[in-house]
Amino acid sequence: MRTSALGRETGPNTRRRTLLRGAALLPLYGIAACTPTARPQRTGSPRLVVIGGGYGGATAARYAALWGGDSIDGTLVERDAAFVSCPLSNLVLAGSKSIADVTVSYSSLARRGVRVIQDTAVSVDAQRRRVVLARGPALSYDRLILSPGIDFFFDRVNGLASEGARAALPHAWQAGAQTVALRRQIEAMPDGGVFAISIPRAPYRCPPGPYERACQVAWYFQRAKPRSKVLILDGNEDVQSKKALFVKAWNEEFTGIIEYRPDHVLTDVDAATLTARFETADDVKADVLNVIPPHGAGAIARTAGVVTVNDQWCEVDFLTFESVKAPRIHVLGDSIQVAPLMPKSGHMANQQGKVVAAAVLAMLADQSVNPAPVLNNTCYSFINDREAVHIASVHRYDDAQKTFLTVPGAGGVSLAKSAREGDYGFAWARSIWADMLS
Ligand SMILES: Cc1cc2nc3c(=O)[nH]c(=O)nc-3n(C[C@H](O)[C@H](O)[C@H](O)COP(=O)(O)OP(=O)(O)OC[C@H]3O[C@@H](n4cnc5c(N)ncnc54)[C@H](O)[C@@H]3O)c2cc1C
């Protein structure tokens, strides 16, 4: 099979592409239902099951349906009723966007021929190739794609494991109810108070995300609570992404509001007094304590036996994203052990979703996979409600090293924040949501 970087020009099987033109054939997939009572799996066609309808999984499911047509029987399992985007969710914390602005229905994806089941996958039996769901009947698969995002190690921070502590300290590192809860805390905070954000050690989901969040909260404080402060308590030794641009914003746009403190590895929290304790630094007491707990691959990856690195991330064969541990199970997105300089980002998960969809279809059809995939990434960070900066990179598969390496000279960072980049950032979000979900 020949494919472009994204496998776009040549779906793995020309025959399958007839479906793209054949709306009449869509009923073969069924008008998928977002309920556990969705039409059962077919027999005869190879069965593809995708777990997780976020940036990676929704893309993989959509492109497998687009390119695979009726030659595969595809199912997406997603526990939430609608997609809620982490990108732009920091603007919800600041109040310039609402949670509705970052929420997209799965209904169009279902109309595209993807059977969407709203349910939680509770375990994977890799031997019998079955996925057990919380409510609906188990699903059999010939190939399984896991894109479950992240789950948190609440037990790695003393004081964080109880339900009460978790409710008092919303992480908002999975968008949705958590985002709304944190926004409420920020709104309720007294003027003159302190919002502290604790960043785990890298690698973590979205390297620039915490620094963008600091800017967004500071922007809100300038307007609503001008005597308040934002403390960034970084578990790393330095700013992890877009350093010069963020530092400039903290010094110039948010002078006296944002303070950055490196080497703050969180060990304990006291949810009653909103106090954070660290390996070496002094304790910090805040009015809103936003702890992003250490995290790793989504829990379902554990039951599938594909978590291989530090009990945290999943190693994959980067040509196909097939697990190095369990054949026929592909993992992508934030759950994987990334290649050098590859960010855990929505854009990257979307790109990986297309490579995986093409690879899985090729493997199901006993065809060869694209030997030279290329991925790109652009990540916008909003400094205020309309101005943004970006970082971009291109990652090419290196056959000798069996991993993705960044392409020298490709990509880069903004020279300065601008409203034009803000417009690009909003357009990026609209485009990628359409690409995944429409
Ligand atoms: C505040 C913030 C800002 C960000 N900003 C950006 C940005 O500007 N640009 C960018 O590119 N990235 C950004 N990111 C990162 C981006 O959100 C993630 O990298 C991306 O979501 C990863 O995609 P994924 O498919 O791995 O996981 P997700 O998108 O989280 O999708 C995982 C899905 O799996 C579902 N799921 C999990 N387990 C199960 C199960 N057992 N059964 C059924 N369903 C399950 C979940 O409900 C979820 O829908 C940001 C992240 C945060 C937190």
GROMACS .gro file of C-alpha atoms and ligand atoms in nm:
model
  491
    1MET     CA    1   0.000   0.000   0.000
    2ARG     CA    2   0.119   0.352  -0.074
    3THR     CA    3   0.007   0.626   0.150
    4SER     CA    4   0.093   0.986   0.218
    5ALA     CA    5   0.217   1.086   0.558
    6LEU     CA    6  -0.137   1.065   0.680
    7GLY     CA    7  -0.228   0.775   0.461
    8ARG     CA    8  -0.468   1.019   0.296
    9GLU     CA    9  -0.426   0.959  -0.077
   10THR     CA   10  -0.458   0.587  -0.078
   11GLY     CA   11  -0.680   0.422   0.172
   12PRO     CA   12  -0.556   0.071   0.213
   13ASN     CA   13  -0.806  -0.076  -0.022
   14THR     CA   14  -0.948   0.090  -0.332
   15ARG     CA   15  -1.251  -0.134  -0.319
   16ARG     CA   16  -1.333   0.005   0.022
   17ARG     CA   17  -1.336   0.360  -0.097
   18THR     CA   18  -1.651   0.296  -0.293
   19LEU     CA   19  -1.829   0.357   0.034
   20LEU     CA   20  -1.710   0.713   0.039
   21ARG     CA   21  -1.919   0.775  -0.266
   22GLY     CA   22  -2.194   0.535  -0.177
   23ALA     CA   23  -2.424   0.696   0.072
   24ALA     CA   24  -2.666   0.419  -0.008
   25LEU     CA   25  -2.427   0.175   0.150
   26LEU     CA   26  -2.418   0.356   0.480
   27PRO     CA   27  -2.703   0.151   0.621
   28LEU     CA   28  -2.470  -0.148   0.601
   29TYR     CA   29  -2.295   0.011   0.895
   30GLY     CA   30  -2.625   0.103   1.042
   31ILE     CA   31  -2.716   0.451   1.151
   32ALA     CA   32  -2.519   0.405   1.461
   33ALA     CA   33  -2.681   0.471   1.794
   34CYS     CA   34  -2.508   0.645   2.083
   35THR     CA   35  -2.658   0.395   2.322
   36PRO     CA   36  -2.564   0.054   2.454
   37THR     CA   37  -2.848  -0.086   2.246
   38ALA     CA   38  -2.669  -0.007   1.919
   39ARG     CA   39  -2.702  -0.273   1.651
   40PRO     CA   40  -2.488  -0.578   1.731
   41GLN     CA   41  -2.158  -0.649   1.560
   42ARG     CA   42  -2.180  -0.812   1.219
   43THR     CA   43  -2.032  -1.147   1.143
   44GLY     CA   44  -1.820  -1.196   0.834
   45SER     CA   45  -1.632  -0.867   0.811
   46PRO     CA   46  -1.322  -0.813   1.024
   47ARG     CA   47  -1.421  -0.640   1.347
   48LEU     CA   48  -1.245  -0.326   1.458
   49VAL     CA   49  -1.317  -0.194   1.806
   50VAL     CA   50  -1.190   0.148   1.916
   51ILE     CA   51  -1.197   0.242   2.284
   52GLY     CA   52  -1.201   0.614   2.358
   53GLY     CA   53  -1.371   0.881   2.148
   54GLY     CA   54  -1.123   1.161   2.215
   55TYR     CA   55  -0.868   1.318   1.981
   56GLY     CA   56  -0.702   0.988   1.892
   57GLY     CA   57  -0.986   0.736   1.904
   58ALA     CA   58  -1.256   0.938   1.729
   59THR     CA   59  -1.011   1.014   1.447
   60ALA     CA   60  -0.907   0.650   1.413
   61ALA     CA   61  -1.269   0.530   1.411
   62ARG     CA   62  -1.379   0.795   1.163
   63TYR     CA   63  -1.093   0.735   0.920
   64ALA     CA   64  -1.123   0.357   0.945
   65ALA     CA   65  -1.489   0.393   0.844
   66LEU     CA   66  -1.403   0.644   0.573
   67TRP     CA   67  -1.131   0.431   0.418
   68GLY     CA   68  -1.258   0.087   0.514
   69GLY     CA   69  -1.620   0.121   0.412
   70ASP     CA   70  -1.820  -0.198   0.444
   71SER     CA   71  -1.515  -0.420   0.438
   72ILE     CA   72  -1.477  -0.374   0.813
   73ASP     CA   73  -1.719  -0.372   1.102
   74GLY     CA   74  -1.618  -0.075   1.316
   75THR     CA   75  -1.733   0.018   1.665
   76LEU     CA   76  -1.630   0.310   1.886
   77VAL     CA   77  -1.683   0.275   2.260
   78GLU     CA   78  -1.692   0.605   2.450
   79ARG     CA   79  -1.808   0.649   2.807
   80ASP     CA   80  -1.919   1.013   2.772
   81ALA     CA   81  -2.230   1.132   2.591
   82ALA     CA   82  -2.045   1.410   2.408
   83PHE     CA   83  -1.687   1.505   2.326
   84VAL     CA   84  -1.549   1.782   2.548
   85SER     CA   85  -1.220   1.932   2.430
   86CYS     CA   86  -0.927   1.996   2.660
   87PRO     CA   87  -0.780   2.240   2.404
   88LEU     CA   88  -0.955   2.575   2.470
   89SER     CA   89  -1.086   2.451   2.807
   90ASN     CA   90  -0.847   2.686   2.988
   91LEU     CA   91  -1.049   2.970   2.834
   92VAL     CA   92  -1.354   2.825   3.006
   93LEU     CA   93  -1.172   2.867   3.337
   94ALA     CA   94  -1.118   3.233   3.249
   95GLY     CA   95  -1.481   3.280   3.147
   96SER     CA   96  -1.420   3.397   2.789
   97LYS     CA   97  -1.556   3.063   2.660
   98SER     CA   98  -1.827   2.838   2.798
   99ILE     CA   99  -1.817   2.461   2.837
  100ALA     CA  100  -2.074   2.444   2.553
  101ASP     CA  101  -1.818   2.616   2.326
  102VAL     CA  102  -1.580   2.319   2.367
  103THR     CA  103  -1.841   2.042   2.350
  104VAL     CA  104  -1.921   1.852   2.029
  105SER     CA  105  -2.185   1.584   1.975
  106TYR     CA  106  -2.099   1.236   1.850
  107SER     CA  107  -2.410   1.229   1.631
  108SER     CA  108  -2.233   1.325   1.306
  109LEU     CA  109  -1.970   1.060   1.359
  110ALA     CA  110  -2.247   0.806   1.401
  111ARG     CA  111  -2.402   0.923   1.074
  112ARG     CA  112  -2.063   0.870   0.904
  113GLY     CA  113  -2.098   0.499   0.954
  114VAL     CA  114  -1.921   0.455   1.285
  115ARG     CA  115  -2.122   0.256   1.536
  116VAL     CA  116  -2.084   0.464   1.852
  117ILE     CA  117  -2.163   0.288   2.175
  118GLN     CA  118  -2.186   0.501   2.487
  119ASP     CA  119  -2.050   0.267   2.750
  120THR     CA  120  -1.738   0.209   2.958
  121ALA     CA  121  -1.494  -0.062   2.857
  122VAL     CA  122  -1.406  -0.233   3.184
  123SER     CA  123  -1.161  -0.498   3.067
  124VAL     CA  124  -0.988  -0.643   2.764
  125ASP     CA  125  -0.926  -1.014   2.724
  126ALA     CA  126  -0.635  -1.011   2.480
  127GLN     CA  127  -0.634  -1.392   2.448
  128ARG     CA  128  -0.998  -1.422   2.353
  129ARG     CA  129  -1.000  -1.083   2.177
  130ARG     CA  130  -1.296  -0.952   2.368
  131VAL     CA  131  -1.380  -0.622   2.530
  132VAL     CA  132  -1.610  -0.634   2.832
  133LEU     CA  133  -1.839  -0.335   2.871
  134ALA     CA  134  -1.998  -0.203   3.190
  135ARG     CA  135  -2.352  -0.225   3.057
  136GLY     CA  136  -2.377  -0.370   2.708
  137PRO     CA  137  -2.277  -0.708   2.566
  138ALA     CA  138  -1.907  -0.786   2.523
  139LEU     CA  139  -1.749  -0.696   2.189
  140SER     CA  140  -1.524  -0.926   1.989
  141TYR     CA  141  -1.247  -0.782   1.777
  142ASP     CA  142  -0.994  -0.875   1.513
  143ARG     CA  143  -0.804  -0.553   1.583
  144LEU     CA  144  -0.847  -0.328   1.886
  145ILE     CA  145  -0.744   0.038   1.902
  146LEU     CA  146  -0.699   0.192   2.247
  147SER     CA  147  -0.700   0.569   2.282
  148PRO     CA  148  -0.822   0.611   2.640
  149GLY     CA  149  -0.619   0.921   2.719
  150ILE     CA  150  -0.494   0.939   3.077
  151ASP     CA  151  -0.588   0.827   3.426
  152PHE     CA  152  -0.443   0.969   3.745
  153PHE     CA  153  -0.223   0.821   4.017
  154PHE     CA  154  -0.409   0.985   4.306
  155ASP     CA  155  -0.227   0.758   4.549
  156ARG     CA  156   0.112   0.907   4.456
  157VAL     CA  157   0.029   1.232   4.638
  158ASN     CA  158  -0.047   1.187   5.008
  159GLY     CA  159  -0.388   1.323   5.097
  160LEU     CA  160  -0.529   1.312   4.745
  161ALA     CA  161  -0.678   0.964   4.734
  162SER     CA  162  -1.009   1.027   4.915
  163GLU     CA  163  -1.325   1.128   4.728
  164GLY     CA  164  -1.346   1.441   4.941
  165ALA     CA  165  -0.995   1.555   4.857
  166ARG     CA  166  -1.048   1.497   4.490
  167ALA     CA  167  -1.370   1.697   4.497
  168ALA     CA  168  -1.197   1.982   4.681
  169LEU     CA  169  -0.906   1.989   4.437
  170PRO     CA  170  -1.040   1.949   4.082
  171HIS     CA  171  -0.757   1.888   3.835
  172ALA     CA  172  -0.953   1.991   3.523
  173TRP     CA  173  -0.696   1.793   3.323
  174GLN     CA  174  -0.983   1.602   3.163
  175ALA     CA  175  -1.228   1.859   3.034
  176GLY     CA  176  -1.594   1.854   3.134
  177ALA     CA  177  -1.735   1.846   3.486
  178GLN     CA  178  -1.386   1.904   3.627
  179THR     CA  179  -1.347   2.223   3.423
  180VAL     CA  180  -1.682   2.355   3.543
  181ALA     CA  181  -1.597   2.272   3.905
  182LEU     CA  182  -1.263   2.454   3.887
  183ARG     CA  183  -1.421   2.755   3.717
  184ARG     CA  184  -1.671   2.778   4.006
  185GLN     CA  185  -1.388   2.775   4.260
  186ILE     CA  186  -1.202   3.048   4.073
  187GLU     CA  187  -1.516   3.261   4.056
  188ALA     CA  188  -1.587   3.210   4.426
  189MET     CA  189  -1.232   3.296   4.531
  190PRO     CA  190  -1.199   3.623   4.724
  191ASP     CA  191  -1.011   3.913   4.565
  192GLY     CA  192  -0.660   3.908   4.706
  193GLY     CA  193  -0.656   3.528   4.710
  194VAL     CA  194  -0.403   3.284   4.563
  195PHE     CA  195  -0.467   3.035   4.281
  196ALA     CA  196  -0.188   2.776   4.283
  197ILE     CA  197  -0.134   2.521   4.007
  198SER     CA  198   0.084   2.216   4.068
  199ILE     CA  199   0.246   2.057   3.761
  200PRO     CA  200   0.364   1.694   3.771
  201ARG     CA  201   0.699   1.579   3.643
  202ALA     CA  202   0.723   1.544   3.263
  203PRO     CA  203   0.614   1.364   3.056
  204TYR     CA  204   0.258   1.479   3.120
  205ARG     CA  205  -0.047   1.559   2.905
  206CYS     CA  206   0.002   1.884   2.709
  207PRO     CA  207   0.339   2.036   2.804
  208PRO     CA  208   0.231   2.403   2.758
  209GLY     CA  209  -0.118   2.353   2.906
  210PRO     CA  210  -0.042   2.449   3.269
  211TYR     CA  211   0.137   2.769   3.166
  212GLU     CA  212  -0.153   2.863   2.938
  213ARG     CA  213  -0.385   2.800   3.233
  214ALA     CA  214  -0.182   3.035   3.451
  215CYS     CA  215  -0.219   3.310   3.186
  216GLN     CA  216  -0.592   3.251   3.154
  217VAL     CA  217  -0.657   3.266   3.528
  218ALA     CA  218  -0.439   3.579   3.554
  219TRP     CA  219  -0.634   3.739   3.269
  220TYR     CA  220  -0.955   3.674   3.461
  221PHE     CA  221  -0.805   3.810   3.783
  222GLN     CA  222  -0.703   4.134   3.607
  223ARG     CA  223  -1.069   4.194   3.529
  224ALA     CA  224  -1.251   4.047   3.827
  225LYS     CA  225  -1.010   4.016   4.122
  226PRO     CA  226  -0.713   4.245   4.055
  227ARG     CA  227  -0.542   4.190   4.390
  228SER     CA  228  -0.521   3.812   4.339
  229LYS     CA  229  -0.215   3.603   4.249
  230VAL     CA  230  -0.133   3.296   4.040
  231LEU     CA  231   0.144   3.068   4.167
  232ILE     CA  232   0.291   2.811   3.928
  233LEU     CA  233   0.441   2.525   4.129
  234ASP     CA  234   0.633   2.325   3.872
  235GLY     CA  235   0.751   1.972   3.949
  236ASN     CA  236   1.010   2.023   3.677
  237GLU     CA  237   1.329   2.223   3.681
  238ASP     CA  238   1.209   2.468   3.417
  239VAL     CA  239   0.920   2.571   3.194
  240GLN     CA  240   0.852   2.277   2.963
  241SER     CA  241   0.727   2.451   2.648
  242LYS     CA  242   0.727   2.796   2.477
  243LYS     CA  243   0.936   2.924   2.766
  244ALA     CA  244   1.041   3.262   2.628
  245LEU     CA  245   0.686   3.346   2.519
  246PHE     CA  246   0.529   3.252   2.849
  247VAL     CA  247   0.794   3.426   3.060
  248LYS     CA  248   0.749   3.742   2.854
  249ALA     CA  249   0.373   3.732   2.913
  250TRP     CA  250   0.417   3.673   3.286
  251ASN     CA  251   0.664   3.961   3.314
  252GLU     CA  252   0.493   4.210   3.089
  253GLU     CA  253   0.122   4.133   3.063
  254PHE     CA  254   0.069   3.982   3.407
  255THR     CA  255   0.331   4.174   3.604
  256GLY     CA  256   0.298   4.107   3.975
  257ILE     CA  257   0.020   3.853   3.924
  258ILE     CA  258   0.198   3.535   3.808
  259GLU     CA  259   0.490   3.389   3.999
  260TYR     CA  260   0.679   3.086   3.868
  261ARG     CA  261   0.851   2.845   4.108
  262PRO     CA  262   1.046   2.549   3.960
  263ASP     CA  263   1.151   2.227   4.137
  264HIS     CA  264   0.826   2.193   4.331
  265VAL     CA  265   0.770   1.818   4.333
  266LEU     CA  266   0.442   1.770   4.516
  267THR     CA  267   0.434   1.505   4.789
  268ASP     CA  268   0.131   1.589   5.007
  269VAL     CA  269  -0.186   1.793   5.002
  270ASP     CA  270  -0.418   1.888   5.284
  271ALA     CA  271  -0.756   1.938   5.122
  272ALA     CA  272  -0.905   2.090   5.438
  273THR     CA  273  -0.655   2.376   5.454
  274LEU     CA  274  -0.567   2.380   5.081
  275THR     CA  275  -0.202   2.333   5.162
  276ALA     CA  276   0.056   2.173   4.932
  277ARG     CA  277   0.382   2.016   5.049
  278PHE     CA  278   0.686   1.940   4.836
  279GLU     CA  279   0.999   1.726   4.831
  280THR     CA  280   1.229   2.018   4.906
  281ALA     CA  281   1.044   2.353   4.883
  282ASP     CA  282   0.838   2.536   5.147
  283ASP     CA  283   0.470   2.456   5.195
  284VAL     CA  284   0.219   2.663   4.998
  285LYS     CA  285  -0.129   2.751   5.118
  286ALA     CA  286  -0.374   2.862   4.849
  287ASP     CA  287  -0.734   2.973   4.814
  288VAL     CA  288  -0.776   2.755   4.505
  289LEU     CA  289  -0.535   2.463   4.479
  290ASN     CA  290  -0.529   2.314   4.131
  291VAL     CA  291  -0.330   1.992   4.149
  292ILE     CA  292  -0.261   1.813   3.822
  293PRO     CA  293  -0.183   1.469   3.965
  294PRO     CA  294   0.083   1.243   3.816
  295HIS     CA  295  -0.081   1.038   3.544
  296GLY     CA  296  -0.031   0.758   3.295
  297ALA     CA  297  -0.211   0.561   3.026
  298GLY     CA  298  -0.588   0.527   3.061
  299ALA     CA  299  -0.681   0.248   3.300
  300ILE     CA  300  -0.825   0.020   3.033
  301ALA     CA  301  -0.475  -0.016   2.886
  302ARG     CA  302  -0.373  -0.181   3.212
  303THR     CA  303  -0.636  -0.452   3.186
  304ALA     CA  304  -0.525  -0.515   2.830
  305GLY     CA  305  -0.169  -0.572   2.955
  306VAL     CA  306  -0.014  -0.309   2.728
  307VAL     CA  307   0.134  -0.074   2.992
  308THR     CA  308   0.508  -0.137   2.973
  309VAL     CA  309   0.707   0.168   3.089
  310ASN     CA  310   0.729   0.258   3.460
  311ASP     CA  311   0.382   0.115   3.511
  312GLN     CA  312   0.277   0.433   3.329
  313TRP     CA  313   0.292   0.436   2.949
  314CYS     CA  314   0.249   0.189   2.659
  315GLU     CA  315   0.530   0.113   2.415
  316VAL     CA  316   0.424   0.065   2.055
  317ASP     CA  317   0.573  -0.027   1.720
  318PHE     CA  318   0.571   0.321   1.569
  319LEU     CA  319   0.493   0.199   1.217
  320THR     CA  320   0.156   0.060   1.318
  321PHE     CA  321   0.114   0.171   1.682
  322GLU     CA  322   0.063  -0.196   1.765
  323SER     CA  323   0.153  -0.271   2.126
  324VAL     CA  324   0.496  -0.429   2.173
  325LYS     CA  325   0.331  -0.653   2.430
  326ALA     CA  326  -0.005  -0.762   2.289
  327PRO     CA  327  -0.057  -0.844   1.923
  328ARG     CA  328  -0.365  -0.697   1.753
  329ILE     CA  329  -0.395  -0.420   2.011
  330HIS     CA  330  -0.293  -0.075   1.889
  331VAL     CA  331  -0.244   0.216   2.129
  332LEU     CA  332  -0.222   0.586   2.048
  333GLY     CA  333  -0.256   0.932   2.192
  334ASP     CA  334  -0.156   1.032   2.541
  335SER     CA  335  -0.136   0.669   2.659
  336ILE     CA  336   0.180   0.587   2.467
  337GLN     CA  337   0.547   0.617   2.555
  338VAL     CA  338   0.623   0.895   2.313
  339ALA     CA  339   0.908   0.919   2.064
  340PRO     CA  340   1.178   1.183   2.131
  341LEU     CA  341   1.031   1.536   2.140
  342MET     CA  342   0.685   1.407   2.053
  343PRO     CA  343   0.428   1.598   2.263
  344LYS     CA  344   0.125   1.444   2.426
  345SER     CA  345  -0.121   1.663   2.240
  346GLY     CA  346  -0.459   1.646   2.075
  347HIS     CA  347  -0.311   1.737   1.738
  348MET     CA  348  -0.057   1.456   1.769
  349ALA     CA  349  -0.327   1.206   1.873
  350ASN     CA  350  -0.533   1.308   1.570
  351GLN     CA  351  -0.237   1.251   1.341
  352GLN     CA  352  -0.160   0.917   1.499
  353GLY     CA  353  -0.527   0.820   1.459
  354LYS     CA  354  -0.495   0.841   1.082
  355VAL     CA  355  -0.171   0.641   1.071
  356VAL     CA  356  -0.327   0.374   1.291
  357ALA     CA  357  -0.649   0.360   1.086
  358ALA     CA  358  -0.450   0.309   0.765
  359ALA     CA  359  -0.219   0.052   0.926
  360VAL     CA  360  -0.502  -0.148   1.078
  361LEU     CA  361  -0.697  -0.160   0.753
  362ALA     CA  362  -0.384  -0.271   0.567
  363MET     CA  363  -0.310  -0.542   0.822
  364LEU     CA  364  -0.668  -0.668   0.814
  365ALA     CA  365  -0.640  -0.691   0.435
  366ASP     CA  366  -0.297  -0.859   0.449
  367GLN     CA  367  -0.139  -0.563   0.277
  368SER     CA  368   0.185  -0.391   0.367
  369VAL     CA  369   0.168  -0.078   0.579
  370ASN     CA  370   0.305   0.264   0.494
  371PRO     CA  371   0.680   0.230   0.566
  372ALA     CA  372   0.742   0.602   0.616
  373PRO     CA  373   0.468   0.780   0.812
  374VAL     CA  374   0.509   1.148   0.896
  375LEU     CA  375   0.324   1.331   1.172
  376ASN     CA  376   0.298   1.700   1.244
  377ASN     CA  377   0.192   1.897   1.547
  378THR     CA  378   0.081   2.253   1.608
  379CYS     CA  379  -0.015   2.361   1.953
  380TYR     CA  380  -0.167   2.704   2.021
  381SER     CA  381  -0.161   2.857   2.369
  382PHE     CA  382  -0.385   3.149   2.449
  383ILE     CA  383  -0.224   3.425   2.650
  384ASN     CA  384  -0.553   3.612   2.695
  385ASP     CA  385  -0.902   3.587   2.545
  386ARG     CA  386  -0.793   3.654   2.186
  387GLU     CA  387  -0.412   3.648   2.149
  388ALA     CA  388  -0.216   3.326   2.116
  389VAL     CA  389   0.126   3.177   2.042
  390HIS     CA  390   0.209   2.845   1.881
  391ILE     CA  391   0.472   2.574   1.862
  392ALA     CA  392   0.495   2.341   1.562
  393SER     CA  393   0.700   2.033   1.476
  394VAL     CA  394   0.722   1.759   1.215
  395HIS     CA  395   0.805   1.400   1.311
  396ARG     CA  396   0.924   1.143   1.053
  397TYR     CA  397   0.953   0.769   1.107
  398ASP     CA  398   1.316   0.662   1.108
  399ASP     CA  399   1.355   0.304   0.992
  400ALA     CA  400   1.702   0.261   1.141
  401GLN     CA  401   1.597   0.374   1.488
  402LYS     CA  402   1.239   0.243   1.465
  403THR     CA  403   1.098   0.561   1.609
  404PHE     CA  404   0.980   0.906   1.503
  405LEU     CA  405   1.245   1.177   1.490
  406THR     CA  406   1.183   1.547   1.444
  407VAL     CA  407   1.263   1.682   1.099
  408PRO     CA  408   1.541   1.940   1.129
  409GLY     CA  409   1.438   2.287   1.018
  410ALA     CA  410   1.067   2.206   1.019
  411GLY     CA  411   0.841   2.371   1.272
  412GLY     CA  412   0.928   2.642   1.523
  413VAL     CA  413   0.763   2.881   1.765
  414SER     CA  414   0.591   3.218   1.734
  415LEU     CA  415   0.799   3.531   1.760
  416ALA     CA  416   0.531   3.699   1.966
  417LYS     CA  417   0.168   3.661   2.069
  418SER     CA  418  -0.088   3.806   1.831
  419ALA     CA  419  -0.459   3.824   1.766
  420ARG     CA  420  -0.398   3.670   1.426
  421GLU     CA  421  -0.253   3.362   1.595
  422GLY     CA  422  -0.555   3.366   1.822
  423ASP     CA  423  -0.778   3.348   1.514
  424TYR     CA  424  -0.565   3.062   1.383
  425GLY     CA  425  -0.599   2.888   1.718
  426PHE     CA  426  -0.978   2.907   1.715
  427ALA     CA  427  -0.979   2.793   1.350
  428TRP     CA  428  -0.750   2.503   1.443
  429ALA     CA  429  -1.003   2.386   1.701
  430ARG     CA  430  -1.298   2.409   1.462
  431SER     CA  431  -1.105   2.222   1.190
  432ILE     CA  432  -0.979   1.941   1.406
  433TRP     CA  433  -1.318   1.884   1.567
  434ALA     CA  434  -1.471   1.865   1.218
  435ASP     CA  435  -1.194   1.629   1.107
  436MET     CA  436  -1.258   1.395   1.399
  437LEU     CA  437  -1.627   1.418   1.452
  438SER     CA  438  -1.821   1.543   1.152
  439LIG     C1  439  -0.598   2.215   2.969
  439LIG     C2  440  -0.549   2.142   2.847
  439LIG     C3  441  -0.524   2.210   2.730
  439LIG     C4  442  -0.479   2.143   2.617
  439LIG     N1  443  -0.454   2.214   2.503
  439LIG     C5  444  -0.414   2.151   2.393
  439LIG     C6  445  -0.394   2.223   2.271
  439LIG     O1  446  -0.411   2.346   2.266
  439LIG     N2  447  -0.358   2.153   2.161
  439LIG     C7  448  -0.340   2.018   2.163
  439LIG     O2  449  -0.309   1.960   2.058
  439LIG     N3  450  -0.356   1.947   2.277
  439LIG     C8  451  -0.393   2.009   2.392
  439LIG     N4  452  -0.415   1.938   2.507
  439LIG     C9  453  -0.383   1.793   2.510
  439LIG    C10  454  -0.495   1.706   2.453
  439LIG     O3  455  -0.616   1.731   2.520
  439LIG    C11  456  -0.460   1.558   2.469
  439LIG     O4  457  -0.328   1.537   2.427
  439LIG    C12  458  -0.555   1.472   2.386
  439LIG     O5  459  -0.686   1.485   2.441
  439LIG    C13  460  -0.510   1.327   2.380
  439LIG     O6  461  -0.598   1.252   2.302
  439LIG     P1  462  -0.636   1.103   2.347
  439LIG     O7  463  -0.723   1.048   2.241
  439LIG     O8  464  -0.513   1.031   2.387
  439LIG     O9  465  -0.720   1.123   2.482
  439LIG     P2  466  -0.858   1.197   2.504
  439LIG    O10  467  -0.879   1.302   2.405
  439LIG    O11  468  -0.863   1.233   2.648
  439LIG    O12  469  -0.966   1.086   2.477
  439LIG    C14  470  -0.980   0.974   2.559
  439LIG    C15  471  -1.125   0.931   2.555
  439LIG    O13  472  -1.136   0.796   2.600
  439LIG    C16  473  -1.251   0.785   2.681
  439LIG     N5  474  -1.229   0.668   2.765
  439LIG    C17  475  -1.124   0.647   2.848
  439LIG     N6  476  -1.134   0.526   2.904
  439LIG    C18  477  -1.247   0.469   2.854
  439LIG    C19  478  -1.310   0.344   2.875
  439LIG     N7  479  -1.259   0.253   2.959
  439LIG     N8  480  -1.425   0.318   2.810
  439LIG    C20  481  -1.479   0.410   2.725
  439LIG     N9  482  -1.423   0.532   2.702
  439LIG    C21  483  -1.308   0.560   2.766
  439LIG    C22  484  -1.260   0.918   2.753
  439LIG    O14  485  -1.391   0.944   2.798
  439LIG    C23  486  -1.214   1.015   2.644
  439LIG    O15  487  -1.322   1.064   2.569
  439LIG    C24  488  -0.461   2.002   2.621
  439LIG    C25  489  -0.487   1.933   2.740
  439LIG    C26  490  -0.530   2.001   2.852
  439LIG    C27  491  -0.560   1.924   2.977
   0.00000   0.00000   0.00000
